[in-house]
PDB file of C-alpha atoms in Angstrom:
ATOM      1  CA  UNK A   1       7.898   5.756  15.564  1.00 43.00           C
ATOM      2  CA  UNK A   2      10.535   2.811  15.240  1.00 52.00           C
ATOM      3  CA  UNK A   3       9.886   0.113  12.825  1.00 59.00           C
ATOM      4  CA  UNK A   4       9.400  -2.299  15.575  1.00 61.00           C
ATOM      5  CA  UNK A   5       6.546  -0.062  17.261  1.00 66.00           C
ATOM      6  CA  UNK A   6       4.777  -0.165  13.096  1.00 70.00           C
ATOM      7  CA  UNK A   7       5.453  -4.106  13.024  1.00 73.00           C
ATOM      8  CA  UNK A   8       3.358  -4.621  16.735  1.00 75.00           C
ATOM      9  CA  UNK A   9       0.654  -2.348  15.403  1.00 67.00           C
ATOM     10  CA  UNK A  10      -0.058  -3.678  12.347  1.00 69.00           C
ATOM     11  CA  UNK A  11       0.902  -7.097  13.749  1.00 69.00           C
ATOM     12  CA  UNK A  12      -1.753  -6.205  16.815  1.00 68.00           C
ATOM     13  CA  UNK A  13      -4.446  -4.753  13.857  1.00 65.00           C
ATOM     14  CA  UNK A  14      -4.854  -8.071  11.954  1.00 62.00           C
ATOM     15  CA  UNK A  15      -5.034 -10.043  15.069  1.00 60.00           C
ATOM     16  CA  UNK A  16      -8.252  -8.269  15.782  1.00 58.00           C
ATOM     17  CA  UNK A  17     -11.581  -8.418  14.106  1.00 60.00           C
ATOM     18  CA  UNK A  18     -12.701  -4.361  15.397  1.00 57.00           C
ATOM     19  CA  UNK A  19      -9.713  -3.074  13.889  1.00 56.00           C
ATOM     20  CA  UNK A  20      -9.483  -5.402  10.699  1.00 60.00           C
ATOM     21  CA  UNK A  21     -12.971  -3.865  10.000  1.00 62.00           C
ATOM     22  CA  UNK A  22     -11.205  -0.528  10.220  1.00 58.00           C
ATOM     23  CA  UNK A  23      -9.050  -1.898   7.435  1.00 61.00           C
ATOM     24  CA  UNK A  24     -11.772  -2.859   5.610  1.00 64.00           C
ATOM     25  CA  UNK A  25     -13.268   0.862   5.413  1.00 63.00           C
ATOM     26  CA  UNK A  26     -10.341   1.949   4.183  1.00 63.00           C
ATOM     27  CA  UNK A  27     -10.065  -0.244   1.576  1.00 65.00           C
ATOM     28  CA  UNK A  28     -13.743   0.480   0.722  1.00 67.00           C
ATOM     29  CA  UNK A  29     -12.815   4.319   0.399  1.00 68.00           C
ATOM     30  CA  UNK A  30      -9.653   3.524  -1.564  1.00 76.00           C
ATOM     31  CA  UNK A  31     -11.622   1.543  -4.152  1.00 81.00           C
ATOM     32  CA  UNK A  32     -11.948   4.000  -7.240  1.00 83.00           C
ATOM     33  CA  UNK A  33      -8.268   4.717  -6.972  1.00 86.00           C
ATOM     34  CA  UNK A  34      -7.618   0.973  -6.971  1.00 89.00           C
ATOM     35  CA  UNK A  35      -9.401   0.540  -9.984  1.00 91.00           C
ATOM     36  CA  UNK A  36      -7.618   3.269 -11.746  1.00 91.00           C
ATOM     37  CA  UNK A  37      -4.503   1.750 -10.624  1.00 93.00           C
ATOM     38  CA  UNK A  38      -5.759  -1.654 -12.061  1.00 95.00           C
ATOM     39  CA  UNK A  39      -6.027   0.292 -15.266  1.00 94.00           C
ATOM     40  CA  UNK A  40      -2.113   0.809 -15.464  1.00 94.00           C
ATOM     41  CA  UNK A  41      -0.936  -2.506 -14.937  1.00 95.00           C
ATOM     42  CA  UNK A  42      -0.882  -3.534 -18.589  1.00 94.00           C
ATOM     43  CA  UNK A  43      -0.895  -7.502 -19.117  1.00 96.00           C
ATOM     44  CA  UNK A  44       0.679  -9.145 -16.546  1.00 97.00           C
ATOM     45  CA  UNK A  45       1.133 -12.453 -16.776  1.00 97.00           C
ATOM     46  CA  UNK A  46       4.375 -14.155 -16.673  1.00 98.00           C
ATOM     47  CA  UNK A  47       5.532 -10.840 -14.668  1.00 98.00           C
ATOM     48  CA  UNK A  48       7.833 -10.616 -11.774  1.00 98.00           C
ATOM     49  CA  UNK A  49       6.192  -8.201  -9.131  1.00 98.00           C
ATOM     50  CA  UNK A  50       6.698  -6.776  -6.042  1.00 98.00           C
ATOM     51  CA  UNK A  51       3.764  -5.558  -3.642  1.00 98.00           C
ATOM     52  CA  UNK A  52       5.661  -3.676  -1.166  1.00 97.00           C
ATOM     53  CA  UNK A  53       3.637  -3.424   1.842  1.00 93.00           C
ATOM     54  CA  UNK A  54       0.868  -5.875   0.998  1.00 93.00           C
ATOM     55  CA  UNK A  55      -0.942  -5.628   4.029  1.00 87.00           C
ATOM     56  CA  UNK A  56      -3.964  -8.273   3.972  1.00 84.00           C
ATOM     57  CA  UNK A  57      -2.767  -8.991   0.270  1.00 91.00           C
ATOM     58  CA  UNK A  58      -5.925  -8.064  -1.510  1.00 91.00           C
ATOM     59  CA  UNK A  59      -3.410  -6.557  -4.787  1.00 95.00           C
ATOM     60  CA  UNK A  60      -1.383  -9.706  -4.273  1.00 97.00           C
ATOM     61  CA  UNK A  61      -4.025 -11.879  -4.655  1.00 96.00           C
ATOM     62  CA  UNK A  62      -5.613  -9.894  -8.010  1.00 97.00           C
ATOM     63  CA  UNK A  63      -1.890  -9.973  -9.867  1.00 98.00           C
ATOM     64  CA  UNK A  64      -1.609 -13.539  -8.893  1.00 98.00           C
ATOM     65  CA  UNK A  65      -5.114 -14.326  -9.959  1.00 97.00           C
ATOM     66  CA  UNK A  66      -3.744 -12.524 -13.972  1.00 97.00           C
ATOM     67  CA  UNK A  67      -0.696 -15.295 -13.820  1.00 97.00           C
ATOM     68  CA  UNK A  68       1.967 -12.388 -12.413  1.00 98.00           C
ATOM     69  CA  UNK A  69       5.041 -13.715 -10.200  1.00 98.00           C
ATOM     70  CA  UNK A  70       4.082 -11.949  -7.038  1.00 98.00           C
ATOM     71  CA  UNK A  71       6.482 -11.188  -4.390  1.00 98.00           C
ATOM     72  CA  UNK A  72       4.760  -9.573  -0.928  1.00 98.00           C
ATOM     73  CA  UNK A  73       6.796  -8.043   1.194  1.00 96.00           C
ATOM     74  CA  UNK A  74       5.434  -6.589   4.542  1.00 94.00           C
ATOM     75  CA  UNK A  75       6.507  -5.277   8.310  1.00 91.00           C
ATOM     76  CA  UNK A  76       3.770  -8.173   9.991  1.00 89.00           C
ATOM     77  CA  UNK A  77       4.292 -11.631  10.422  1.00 89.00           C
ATOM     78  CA  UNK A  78       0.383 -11.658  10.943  1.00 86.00           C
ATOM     79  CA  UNK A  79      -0.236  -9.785   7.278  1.00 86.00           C
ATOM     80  CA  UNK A  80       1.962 -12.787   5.509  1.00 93.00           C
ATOM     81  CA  UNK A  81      -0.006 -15.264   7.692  1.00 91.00           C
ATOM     82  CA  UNK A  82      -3.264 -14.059   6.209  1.00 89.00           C
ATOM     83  CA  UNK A  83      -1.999 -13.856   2.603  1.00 94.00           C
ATOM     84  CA  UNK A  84      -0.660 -17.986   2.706  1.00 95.00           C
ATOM     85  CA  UNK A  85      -3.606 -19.089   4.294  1.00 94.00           C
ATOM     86  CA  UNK A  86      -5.636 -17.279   0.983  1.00 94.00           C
ATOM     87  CA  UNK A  87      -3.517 -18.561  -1.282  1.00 96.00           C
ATOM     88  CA  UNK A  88      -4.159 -22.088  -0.664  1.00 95.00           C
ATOM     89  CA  UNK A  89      -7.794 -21.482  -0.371  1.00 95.00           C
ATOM     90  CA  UNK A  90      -7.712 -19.407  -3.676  1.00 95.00           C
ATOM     91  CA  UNK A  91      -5.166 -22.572  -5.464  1.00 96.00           C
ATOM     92  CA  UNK A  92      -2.935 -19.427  -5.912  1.00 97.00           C
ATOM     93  CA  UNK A  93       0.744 -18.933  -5.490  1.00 96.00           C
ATOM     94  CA  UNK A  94       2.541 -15.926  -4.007  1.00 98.00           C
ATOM     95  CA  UNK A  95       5.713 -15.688  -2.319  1.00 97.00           C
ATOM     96  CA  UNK A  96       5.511 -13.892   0.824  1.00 97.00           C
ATOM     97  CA  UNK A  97       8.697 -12.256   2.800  1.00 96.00           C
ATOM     98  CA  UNK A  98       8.781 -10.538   5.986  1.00 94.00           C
ATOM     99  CA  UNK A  99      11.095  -7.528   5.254  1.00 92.00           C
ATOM    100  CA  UNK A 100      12.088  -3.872   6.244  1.00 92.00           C
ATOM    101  CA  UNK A 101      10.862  -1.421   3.151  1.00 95.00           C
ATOM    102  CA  UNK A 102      14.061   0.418   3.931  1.00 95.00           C
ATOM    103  CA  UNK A 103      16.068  -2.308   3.417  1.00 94.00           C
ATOM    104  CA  UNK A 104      15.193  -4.797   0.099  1.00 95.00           C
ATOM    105  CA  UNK A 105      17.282  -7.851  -0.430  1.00 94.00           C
ATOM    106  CA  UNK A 106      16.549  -8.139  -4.024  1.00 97.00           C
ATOM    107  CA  UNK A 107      18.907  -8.114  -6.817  1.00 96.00           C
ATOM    108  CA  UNK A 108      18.691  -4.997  -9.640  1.00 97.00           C
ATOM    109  CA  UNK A 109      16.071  -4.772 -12.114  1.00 97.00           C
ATOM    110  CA  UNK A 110      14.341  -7.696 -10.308  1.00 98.00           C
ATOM    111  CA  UNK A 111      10.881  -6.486 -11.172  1.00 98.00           C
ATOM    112  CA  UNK A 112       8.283  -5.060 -13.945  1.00 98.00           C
ATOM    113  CA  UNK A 113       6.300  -3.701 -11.555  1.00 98.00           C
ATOM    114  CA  UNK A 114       6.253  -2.540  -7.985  1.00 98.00           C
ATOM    115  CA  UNK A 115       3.165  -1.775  -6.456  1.00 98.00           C
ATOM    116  CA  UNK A 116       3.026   0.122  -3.388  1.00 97.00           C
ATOM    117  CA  UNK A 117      -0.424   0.925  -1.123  1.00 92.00           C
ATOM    118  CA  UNK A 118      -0.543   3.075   1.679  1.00 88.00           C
ATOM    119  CA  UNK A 119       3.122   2.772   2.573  1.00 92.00           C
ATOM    120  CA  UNK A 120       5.626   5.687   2.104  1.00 93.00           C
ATOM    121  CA  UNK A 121       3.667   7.690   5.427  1.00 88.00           C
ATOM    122  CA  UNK A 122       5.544   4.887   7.225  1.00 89.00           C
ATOM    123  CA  UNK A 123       9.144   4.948   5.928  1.00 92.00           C
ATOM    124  CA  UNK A 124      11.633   6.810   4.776  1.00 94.00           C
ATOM    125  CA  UNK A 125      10.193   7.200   1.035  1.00 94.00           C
ATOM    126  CA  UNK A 126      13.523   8.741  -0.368  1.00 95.00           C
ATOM    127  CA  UNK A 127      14.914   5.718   0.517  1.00 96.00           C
ATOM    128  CA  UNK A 128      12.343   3.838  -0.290  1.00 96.00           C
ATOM    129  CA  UNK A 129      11.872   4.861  -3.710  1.00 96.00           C
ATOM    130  CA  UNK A 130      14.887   5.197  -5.075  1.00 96.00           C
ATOM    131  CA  UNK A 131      15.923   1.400  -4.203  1.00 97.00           C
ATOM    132  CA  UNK A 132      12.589   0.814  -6.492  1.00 97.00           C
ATOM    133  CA  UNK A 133      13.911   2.774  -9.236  1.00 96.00           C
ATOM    134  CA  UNK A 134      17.191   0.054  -9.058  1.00 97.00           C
ATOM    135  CA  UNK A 135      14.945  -3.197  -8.427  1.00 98.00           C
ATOM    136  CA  UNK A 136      12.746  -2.043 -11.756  1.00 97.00           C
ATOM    137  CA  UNK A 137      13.458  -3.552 -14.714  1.00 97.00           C
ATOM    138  CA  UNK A 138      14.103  -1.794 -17.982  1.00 94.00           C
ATOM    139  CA  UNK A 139      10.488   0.211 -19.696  1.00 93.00           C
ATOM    140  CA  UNK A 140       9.251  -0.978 -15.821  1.00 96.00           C
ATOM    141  CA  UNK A 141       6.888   1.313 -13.417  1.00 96.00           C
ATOM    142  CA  UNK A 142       6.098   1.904 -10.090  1.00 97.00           C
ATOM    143  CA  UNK A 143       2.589   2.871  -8.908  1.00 96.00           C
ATOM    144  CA  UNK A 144       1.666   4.419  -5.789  1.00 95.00           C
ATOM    145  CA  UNK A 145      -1.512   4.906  -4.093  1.00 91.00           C
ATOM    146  CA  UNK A 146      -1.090   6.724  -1.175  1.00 88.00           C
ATOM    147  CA  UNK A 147      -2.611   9.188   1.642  1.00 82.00           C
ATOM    148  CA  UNK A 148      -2.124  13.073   1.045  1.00 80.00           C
ATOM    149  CA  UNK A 149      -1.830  15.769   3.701  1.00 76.00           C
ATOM    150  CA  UNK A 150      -5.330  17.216   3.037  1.00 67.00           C
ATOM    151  CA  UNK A 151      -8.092  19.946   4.307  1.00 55.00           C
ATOM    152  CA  UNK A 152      -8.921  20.332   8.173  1.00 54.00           C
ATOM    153  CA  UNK A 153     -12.290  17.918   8.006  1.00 55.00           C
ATOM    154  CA  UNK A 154     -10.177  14.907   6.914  1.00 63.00           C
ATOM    155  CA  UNK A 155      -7.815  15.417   9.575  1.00 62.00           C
ATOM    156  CA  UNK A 156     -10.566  15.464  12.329  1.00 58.00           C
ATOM    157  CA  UNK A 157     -11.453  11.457  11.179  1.00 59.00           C
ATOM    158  CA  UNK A 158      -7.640  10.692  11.501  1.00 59.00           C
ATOM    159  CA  UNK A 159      -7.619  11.873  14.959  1.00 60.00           C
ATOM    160  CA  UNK A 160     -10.134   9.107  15.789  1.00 60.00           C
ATOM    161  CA  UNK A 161      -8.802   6.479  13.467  1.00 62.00           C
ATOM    162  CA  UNK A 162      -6.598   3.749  15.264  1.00 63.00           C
ATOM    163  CA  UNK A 163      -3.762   4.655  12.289  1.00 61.00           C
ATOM    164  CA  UNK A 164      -2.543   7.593  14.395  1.00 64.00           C
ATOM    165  CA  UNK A 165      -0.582   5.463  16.612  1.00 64.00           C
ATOM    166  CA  UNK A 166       1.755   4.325  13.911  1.00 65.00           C
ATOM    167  CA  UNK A 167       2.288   8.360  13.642  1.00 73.00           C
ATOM    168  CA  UNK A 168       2.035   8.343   9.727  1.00 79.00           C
ATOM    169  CA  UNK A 169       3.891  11.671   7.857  1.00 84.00           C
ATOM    170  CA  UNK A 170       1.318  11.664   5.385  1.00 83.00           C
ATOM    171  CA  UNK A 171       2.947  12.776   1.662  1.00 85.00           C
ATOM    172  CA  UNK A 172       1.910  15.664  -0.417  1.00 87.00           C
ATOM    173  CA  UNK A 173       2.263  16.613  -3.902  1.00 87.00           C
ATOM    174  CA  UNK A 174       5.648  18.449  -4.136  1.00 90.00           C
ATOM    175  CA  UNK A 175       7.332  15.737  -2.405  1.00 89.00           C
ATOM    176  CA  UNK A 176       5.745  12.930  -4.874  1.00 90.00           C
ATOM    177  CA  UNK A 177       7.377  15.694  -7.732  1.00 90.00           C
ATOM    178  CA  UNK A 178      10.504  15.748  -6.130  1.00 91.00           C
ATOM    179  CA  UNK A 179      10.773  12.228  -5.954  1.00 91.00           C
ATOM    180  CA  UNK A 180      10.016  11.623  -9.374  1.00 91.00           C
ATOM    181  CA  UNK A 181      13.842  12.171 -10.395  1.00 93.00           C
ATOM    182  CA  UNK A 182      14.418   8.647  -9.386  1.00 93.00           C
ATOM    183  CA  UNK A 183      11.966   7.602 -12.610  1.00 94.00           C
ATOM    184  CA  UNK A 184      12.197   8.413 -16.146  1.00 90.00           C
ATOM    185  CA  UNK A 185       8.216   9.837 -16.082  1.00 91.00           C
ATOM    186  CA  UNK A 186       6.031  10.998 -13.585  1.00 91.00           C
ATOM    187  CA  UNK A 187       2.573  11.015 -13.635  1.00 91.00           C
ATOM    188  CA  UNK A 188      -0.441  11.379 -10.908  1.00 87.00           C
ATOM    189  CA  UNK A 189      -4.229  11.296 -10.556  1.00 87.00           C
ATOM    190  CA  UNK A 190      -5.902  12.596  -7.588  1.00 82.00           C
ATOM    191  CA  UNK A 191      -8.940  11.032  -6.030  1.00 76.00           C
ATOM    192  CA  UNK A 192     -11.672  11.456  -2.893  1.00 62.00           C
ATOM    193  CA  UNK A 193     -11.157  15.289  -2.617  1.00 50.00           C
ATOM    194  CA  UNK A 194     -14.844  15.481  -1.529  1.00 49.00           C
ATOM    195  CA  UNK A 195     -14.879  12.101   0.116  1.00 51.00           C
ATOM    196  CA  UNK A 196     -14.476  13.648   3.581  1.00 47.00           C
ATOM    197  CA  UNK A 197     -18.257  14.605   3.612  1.00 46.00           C
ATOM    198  CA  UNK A 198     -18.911  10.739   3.863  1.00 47.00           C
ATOM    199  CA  UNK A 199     -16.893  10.161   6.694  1.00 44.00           C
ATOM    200  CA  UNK A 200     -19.867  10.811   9.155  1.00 42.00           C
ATOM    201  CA  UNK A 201     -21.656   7.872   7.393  1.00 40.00           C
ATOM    202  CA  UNK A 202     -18.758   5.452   7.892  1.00 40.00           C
ATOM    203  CA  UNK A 203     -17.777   6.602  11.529  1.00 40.00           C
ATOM    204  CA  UNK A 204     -21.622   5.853  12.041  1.00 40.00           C
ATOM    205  CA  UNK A 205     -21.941   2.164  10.273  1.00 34.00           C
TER     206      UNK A 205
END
């Protein structure tokens, strides 16, 4: 899938309320690993990051509500639209950009932390990845949260979920590893391994 077929769909996903609740699931299954990711980000105010992929903005809104200096960057004019209107109801400040993960326009060691969500099943994440390991500062980190390739079940709800149009290439574990050159340590946590068996309840609600 192009990048221009990604920015419709997502562009097309927050311009409805059906499939913004979809987004809202998701974000309800994601949020133990959110809060473990919340657990890594150390102090951050007075820090420069970069949400890469913000999506609605929820993360952008939580660093900017700690006093960070948040960039988000997504694909969808409609995403950014979302996250300005919230920051002026919230008295918040982010700055939003409308850019190509593939292609960054940001200076070297830009950032002391880049936080990515449910984005390298869209892009190239070589490419992706290793720009971050350039736009982090010195002693700065990247975390990921991100989609695995996973048992049959799971892949039975992501044949009826609306995502499968973007035609995601979800990661796995070896790939994260061999990625992990690009960053002085490596670390991972895994999460929702037995979270299929409530899909039936959310397909139902």
């Amino acid at each position: 899938m192009t990048n221009n077929t990604v920015e419709s769909f997502y562009d097309n996903q927050w311009c409805s309320s059906k499939n913004r609740e979809e987004y809202d699931l998701i974000l309800a299954m994601l949020h133990h690993a959110i809060e473990f990711s919340y657990t890594k980000l150390g102090d951050l105010e007075n820090k420069q990051i970069l949400d890469l992929g913000c999506g609605y903005g929820t993360q952008s809104l939580f660093f900017s509500s700690k006093r960070a200096h948040v960039t988000a960057i997504d694909i969808s004019e409609e995403c950014l639209k979302h996250i300005q209107t919230e920051t002026i109801t919230k008295k918040l400040k982010i700055s939003t950009k409308k850019c190509d993960a593939e292609k960054l326009p940001f200076l070297s060691e830009s950032f002391d932390l880049i936080y990515i969500n449910s984005l390298l099943m869209h892009v190239d994440a070589n490419v992706v990845l290793e720009t971050c390991a350039h736009l982090l500062k010195k002693n700065g980190k990247v975390i990921i949260i991100e989609p695995l390739k996973a048992h049959p079940l799971i892949k039975i709800y992501r044949f009826f979920s609306n995502y499968r149009k973007t035609n995601p290439k979800y990661m796995d574990l070896n790939k994260f590893k061999e990625m992990s050159t690009y960053f002085g340590s490596y670390s991972h946590q895994e999460f929702y391994f037995l979270s299929v068996v409530t899909l039936p309840f959310f397909l139902v609600l």
